[in-house]
Short mmCIF file of C-alpha atoms in Angstrom, two decimals:
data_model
loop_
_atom_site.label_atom_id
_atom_site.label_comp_id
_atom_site.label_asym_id
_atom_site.label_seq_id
_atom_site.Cartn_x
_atom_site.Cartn_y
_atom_site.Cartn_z
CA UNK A 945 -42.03 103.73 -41.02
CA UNK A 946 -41.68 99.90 -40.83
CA UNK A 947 -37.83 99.26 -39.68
CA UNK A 948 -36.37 95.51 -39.22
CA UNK A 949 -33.25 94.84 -37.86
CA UNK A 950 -31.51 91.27 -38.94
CA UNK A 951 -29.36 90.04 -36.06
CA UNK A 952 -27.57 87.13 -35.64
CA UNK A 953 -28.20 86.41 -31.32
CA UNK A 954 -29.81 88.19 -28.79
CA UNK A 955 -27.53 90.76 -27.54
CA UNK A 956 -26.16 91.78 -30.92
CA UNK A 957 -28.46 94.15 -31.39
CA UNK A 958 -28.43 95.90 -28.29
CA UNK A 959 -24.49 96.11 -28.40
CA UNK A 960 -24.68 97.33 -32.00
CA UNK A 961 -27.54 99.68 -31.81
CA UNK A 962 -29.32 99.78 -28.45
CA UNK A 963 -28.90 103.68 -28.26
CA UNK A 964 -30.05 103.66 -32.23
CA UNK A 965 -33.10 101.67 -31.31
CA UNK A 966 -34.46 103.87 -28.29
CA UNK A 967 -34.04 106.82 -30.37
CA UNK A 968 -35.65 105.00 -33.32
CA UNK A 969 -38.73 103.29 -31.16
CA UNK A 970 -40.41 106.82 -30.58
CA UNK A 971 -41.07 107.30 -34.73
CA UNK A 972 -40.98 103.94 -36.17
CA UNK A 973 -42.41 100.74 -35.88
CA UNK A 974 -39.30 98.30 -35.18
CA UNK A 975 -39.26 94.50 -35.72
CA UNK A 976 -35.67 92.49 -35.19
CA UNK A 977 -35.31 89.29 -36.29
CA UNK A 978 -32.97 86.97 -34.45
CA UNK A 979 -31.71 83.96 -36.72
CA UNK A 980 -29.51 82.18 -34.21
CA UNK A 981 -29.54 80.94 -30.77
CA UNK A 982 -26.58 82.47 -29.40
CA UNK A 983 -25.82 79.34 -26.81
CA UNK A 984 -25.04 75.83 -28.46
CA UNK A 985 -21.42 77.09 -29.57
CA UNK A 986 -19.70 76.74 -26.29
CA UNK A 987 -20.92 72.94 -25.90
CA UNK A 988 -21.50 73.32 -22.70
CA UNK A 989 -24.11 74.77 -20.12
CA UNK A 990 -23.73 77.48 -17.64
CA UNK A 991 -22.60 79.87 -20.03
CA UNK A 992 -18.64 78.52 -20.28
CA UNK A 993 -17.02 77.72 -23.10
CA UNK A 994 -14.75 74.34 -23.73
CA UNK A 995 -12.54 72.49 -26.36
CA UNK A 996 -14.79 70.09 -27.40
CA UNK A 997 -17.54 69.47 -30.08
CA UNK A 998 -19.27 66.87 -29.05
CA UNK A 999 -22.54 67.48 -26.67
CA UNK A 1000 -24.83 64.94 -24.52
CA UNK A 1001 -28.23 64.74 -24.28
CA UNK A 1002 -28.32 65.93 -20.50
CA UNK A 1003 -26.07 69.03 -22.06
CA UNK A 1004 -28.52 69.59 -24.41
CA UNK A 1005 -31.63 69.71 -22.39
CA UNK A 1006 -29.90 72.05 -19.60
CA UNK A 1007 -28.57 74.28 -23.00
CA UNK A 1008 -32.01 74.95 -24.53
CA UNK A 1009 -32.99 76.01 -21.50
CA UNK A 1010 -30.58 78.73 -21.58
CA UNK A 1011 -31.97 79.61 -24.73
CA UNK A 1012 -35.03 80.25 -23.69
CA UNK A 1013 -34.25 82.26 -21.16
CA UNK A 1014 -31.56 84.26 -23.66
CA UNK A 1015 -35.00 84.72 -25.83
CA UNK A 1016 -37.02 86.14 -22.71
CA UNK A 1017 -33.89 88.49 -22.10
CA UNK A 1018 -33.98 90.09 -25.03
CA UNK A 1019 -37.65 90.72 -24.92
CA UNK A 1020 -36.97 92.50 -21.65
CA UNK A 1021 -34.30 94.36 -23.17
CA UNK A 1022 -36.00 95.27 -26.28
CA UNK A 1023 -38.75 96.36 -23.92
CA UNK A 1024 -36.16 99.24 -21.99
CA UNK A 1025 -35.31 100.49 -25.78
CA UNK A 1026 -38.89 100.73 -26.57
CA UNK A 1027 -39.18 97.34 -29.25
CA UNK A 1028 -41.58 94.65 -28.48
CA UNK A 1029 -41.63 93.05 -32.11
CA UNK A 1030 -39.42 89.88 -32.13
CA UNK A 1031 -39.02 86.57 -33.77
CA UNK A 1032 -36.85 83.77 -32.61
CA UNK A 1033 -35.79 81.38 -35.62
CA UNK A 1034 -32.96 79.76 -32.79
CA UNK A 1035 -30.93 78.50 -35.61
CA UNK A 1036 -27.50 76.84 -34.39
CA UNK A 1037 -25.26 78.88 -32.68
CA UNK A 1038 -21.85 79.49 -34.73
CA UNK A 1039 -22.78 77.00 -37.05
CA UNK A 1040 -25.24 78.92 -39.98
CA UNK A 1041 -22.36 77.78 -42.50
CA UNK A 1042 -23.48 74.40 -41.83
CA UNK A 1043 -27.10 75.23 -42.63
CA UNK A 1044 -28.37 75.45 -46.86
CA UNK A 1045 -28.06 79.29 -47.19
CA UNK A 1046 -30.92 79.27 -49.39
CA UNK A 1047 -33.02 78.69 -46.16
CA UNK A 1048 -31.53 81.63 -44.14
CA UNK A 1049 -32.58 84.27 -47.00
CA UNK A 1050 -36.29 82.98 -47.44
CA UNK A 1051 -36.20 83.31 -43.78
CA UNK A 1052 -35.74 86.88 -43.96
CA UNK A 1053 -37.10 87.62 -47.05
CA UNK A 1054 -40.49 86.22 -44.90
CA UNK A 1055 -39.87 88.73 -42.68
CA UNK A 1056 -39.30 91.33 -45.27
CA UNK A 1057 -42.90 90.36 -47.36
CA UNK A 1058 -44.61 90.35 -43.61
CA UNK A 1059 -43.18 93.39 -42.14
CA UNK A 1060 -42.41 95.40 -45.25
CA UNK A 1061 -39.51 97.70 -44.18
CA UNK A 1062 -38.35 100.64 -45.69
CA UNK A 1063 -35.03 100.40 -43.29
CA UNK A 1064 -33.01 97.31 -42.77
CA UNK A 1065 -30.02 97.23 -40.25
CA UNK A 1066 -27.82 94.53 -40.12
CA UNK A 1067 -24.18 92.73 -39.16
CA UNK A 1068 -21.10 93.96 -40.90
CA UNK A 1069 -19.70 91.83 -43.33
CA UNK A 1070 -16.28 92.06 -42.04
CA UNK A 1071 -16.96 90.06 -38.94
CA UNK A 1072 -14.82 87.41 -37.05
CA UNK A 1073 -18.21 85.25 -36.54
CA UNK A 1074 -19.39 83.05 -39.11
CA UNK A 1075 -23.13 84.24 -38.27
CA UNK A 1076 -22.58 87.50 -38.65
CA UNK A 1077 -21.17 87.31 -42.04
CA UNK A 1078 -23.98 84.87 -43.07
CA UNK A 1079 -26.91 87.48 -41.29
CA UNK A 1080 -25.29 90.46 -43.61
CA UNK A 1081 -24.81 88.30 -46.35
CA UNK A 1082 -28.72 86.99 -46.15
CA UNK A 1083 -30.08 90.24 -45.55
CA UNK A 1084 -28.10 91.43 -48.69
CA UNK A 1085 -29.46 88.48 -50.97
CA UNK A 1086 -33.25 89.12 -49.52
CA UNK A 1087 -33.44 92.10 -50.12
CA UNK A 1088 -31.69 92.81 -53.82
CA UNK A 1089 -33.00 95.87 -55.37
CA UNK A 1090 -35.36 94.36 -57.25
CA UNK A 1091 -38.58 96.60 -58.86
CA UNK A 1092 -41.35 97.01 -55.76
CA UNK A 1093 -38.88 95.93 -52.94
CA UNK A 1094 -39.65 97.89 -50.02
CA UNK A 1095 -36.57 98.11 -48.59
CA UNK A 1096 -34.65 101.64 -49.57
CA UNK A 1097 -31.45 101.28 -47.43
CA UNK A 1098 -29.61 99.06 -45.37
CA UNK A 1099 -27.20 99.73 -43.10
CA UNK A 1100 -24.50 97.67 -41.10
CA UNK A 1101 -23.60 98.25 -37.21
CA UNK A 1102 -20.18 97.13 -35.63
CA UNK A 1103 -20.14 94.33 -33.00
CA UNK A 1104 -17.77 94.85 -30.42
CA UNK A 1105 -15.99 92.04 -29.40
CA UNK A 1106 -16.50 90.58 -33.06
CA UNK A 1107 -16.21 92.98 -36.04
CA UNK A 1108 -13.32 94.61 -34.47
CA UNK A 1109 -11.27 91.57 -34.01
CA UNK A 1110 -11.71 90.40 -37.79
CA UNK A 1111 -8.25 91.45 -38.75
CA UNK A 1112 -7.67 93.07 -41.25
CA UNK A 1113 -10.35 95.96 -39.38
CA UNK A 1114 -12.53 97.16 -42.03
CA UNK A 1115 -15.50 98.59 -40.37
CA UNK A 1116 -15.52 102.36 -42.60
CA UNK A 1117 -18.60 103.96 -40.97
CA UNK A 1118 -20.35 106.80 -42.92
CA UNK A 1119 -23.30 107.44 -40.22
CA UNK A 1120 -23.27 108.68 -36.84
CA UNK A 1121 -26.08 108.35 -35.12
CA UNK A 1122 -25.34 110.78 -31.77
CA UNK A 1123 -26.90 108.86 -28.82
CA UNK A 1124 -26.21 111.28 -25.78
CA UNK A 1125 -29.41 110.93 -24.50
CA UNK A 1126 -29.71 107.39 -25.28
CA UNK A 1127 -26.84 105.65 -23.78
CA UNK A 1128 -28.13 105.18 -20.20
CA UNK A 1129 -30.82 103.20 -22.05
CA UNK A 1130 -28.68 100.91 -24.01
CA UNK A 1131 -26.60 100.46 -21.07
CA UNK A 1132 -29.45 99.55 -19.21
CA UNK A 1133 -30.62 97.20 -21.79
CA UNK A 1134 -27.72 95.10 -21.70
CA UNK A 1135 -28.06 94.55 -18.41
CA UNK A 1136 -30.49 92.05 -19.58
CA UNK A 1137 -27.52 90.65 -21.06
CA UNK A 1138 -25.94 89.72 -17.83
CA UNK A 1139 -24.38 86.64 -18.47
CA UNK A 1140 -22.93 87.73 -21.59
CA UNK A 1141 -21.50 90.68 -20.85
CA UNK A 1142 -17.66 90.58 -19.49
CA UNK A 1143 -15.27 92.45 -16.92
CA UNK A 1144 -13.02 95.48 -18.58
CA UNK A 1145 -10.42 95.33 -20.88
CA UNK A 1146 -12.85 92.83 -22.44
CA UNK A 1147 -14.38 94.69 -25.19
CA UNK A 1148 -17.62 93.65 -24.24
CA UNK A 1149 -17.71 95.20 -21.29
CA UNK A 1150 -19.86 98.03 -19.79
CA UNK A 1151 -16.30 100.12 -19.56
CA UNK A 1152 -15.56 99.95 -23.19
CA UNK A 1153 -19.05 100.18 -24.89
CA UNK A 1154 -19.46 103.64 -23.39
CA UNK A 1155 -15.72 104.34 -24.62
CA UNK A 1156 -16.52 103.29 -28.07
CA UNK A 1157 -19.77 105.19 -27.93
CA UNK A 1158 -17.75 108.23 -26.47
CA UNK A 1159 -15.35 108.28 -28.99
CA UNK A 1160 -17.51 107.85 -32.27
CA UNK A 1161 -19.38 110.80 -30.51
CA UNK A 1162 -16.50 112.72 -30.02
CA UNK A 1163 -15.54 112.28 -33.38
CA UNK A 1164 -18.32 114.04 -34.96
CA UNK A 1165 -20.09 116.69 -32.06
CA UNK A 1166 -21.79 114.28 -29.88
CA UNK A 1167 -21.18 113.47 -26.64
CA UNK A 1168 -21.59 110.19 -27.72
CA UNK A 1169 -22.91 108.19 -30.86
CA UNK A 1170 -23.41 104.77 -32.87
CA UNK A 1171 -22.18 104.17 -35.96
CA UNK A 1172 -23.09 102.42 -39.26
CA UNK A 1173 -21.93 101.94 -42.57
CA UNK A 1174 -24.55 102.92 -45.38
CA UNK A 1175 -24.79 99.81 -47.37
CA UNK A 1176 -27.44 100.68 -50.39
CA UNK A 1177 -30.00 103.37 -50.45
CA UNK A 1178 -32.44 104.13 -53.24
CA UNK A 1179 -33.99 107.45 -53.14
CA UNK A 1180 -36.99 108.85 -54.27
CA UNK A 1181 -37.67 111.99 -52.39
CA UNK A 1182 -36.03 113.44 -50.12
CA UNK A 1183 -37.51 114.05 -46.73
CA UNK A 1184 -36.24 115.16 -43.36
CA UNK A 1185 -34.22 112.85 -41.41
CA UNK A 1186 -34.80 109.06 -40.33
CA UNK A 1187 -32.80 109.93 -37.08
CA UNK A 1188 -34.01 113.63 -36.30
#
């Protein structure tokens, strides 16, 4: 089965579904589409953040360096969960609302007539960043329901760090993926992820993405487990399970 996962920067679909994708990767034949760069936002290089909009050209050279090598992490961590199919579209960082929206669907509805999926995973569309929204909110328009779409579900994954400080919290997940076996490997993945992962309390921390993944699993028999909120599904037959 052809699966494609829409994600807004490299490392959001690790955090969201790392454990998902290793699990995933020994069936299915994965693609993930990343629509933005994930590095122009802070305005500044070396991976620090400051007040201010404006960015010079020596700023910008030393930035899209970091971009590339952002892009060459997440082929390595892709790699540890078993996916090798990626596409880059480096789009601004934190700045898709500034971008015709139009031109963010027919960029994954490209990717949807190329790769054909049956599965889509994507942001939620509660989400503190703007690119998040915009990925669920493009993946939703692309791939409407329309008569000989191949897409027959869609599903949304929690960013830590980012859907769970949207206030008011609306993340209602309905699927539990249980990734006890799996979990070394996402951790390991984001280790790709280096320079954007943080020191505990911060969510997005090593510390607190085994919590979370501990106490979704906990939850529902696992000893620990992703989960996702069932978007759409059209069914024709029923077969076993996608995650079995």
């Amino acid at each position: 089965m052809n699966i494609l996962v829409v994600s807004a920067h490299p490392d959001d679909e690790i955090i969201g579904m790392g454990g998902t994708l290793k699990k995933l990767s020994k069936k299915h034949n994965i693609s993930v589409l990343f629509l933005a760069e994930g590095i122009t936002a802070r305005k500044k290089s070396g991976h620090v953040n400051v007040p201010n909009y404006e960015v010079d050209n020596i700023e910008k050279k030393k930035m899209q360096r970091e971009i590339e090598w952002r892009n060459n992490n997440a082929i390595r961590a892709l790699k540890l969960v078993g996916v090798k199919n990626t596409k880059f579209l480096n789009y601004p960082d934190n700045e898709l609302d500034t971008m015709p929206f139009l031109k963010i669907v027919k960029s994954v509805e490209k990717e949807i007539c190329r790769i054909k999926p049956k599965i889509i995973f994507t942001h939620h569309y509660n989400d503190l960043n703007v690119d998040h929204r915009l990925a669920f909110e493009s993946t939703i328009t692309a791939s409407r329901p329309l008569e000989g779409s191949p897409v027959n579900s869609i599903f949304s994954f929690e960013s830590i760090s980012s859907t769970d400080w949207k206030l008011p919290y609306s993340f209602k997940p309905n699927v539990f993926v249980d990734i006890s076996n799996e979990l070394k490997s996402k951790i390991h993945a984001l280790s790709e992820y280096k320079k954007e992962m943080r020191k505990f309390p911060h969510p997005r921390s090593k510390d607190t993405i085994e919590a979370v993944a501990k106490r979704w699993g906990s939850l529902y028999g696992f000893h620990a487990a992703e989960a996702f909120e069932l978007v759409m599904s059209r069914i024709k037959n029923f077969n076993n399970s996608l995650f079995s």
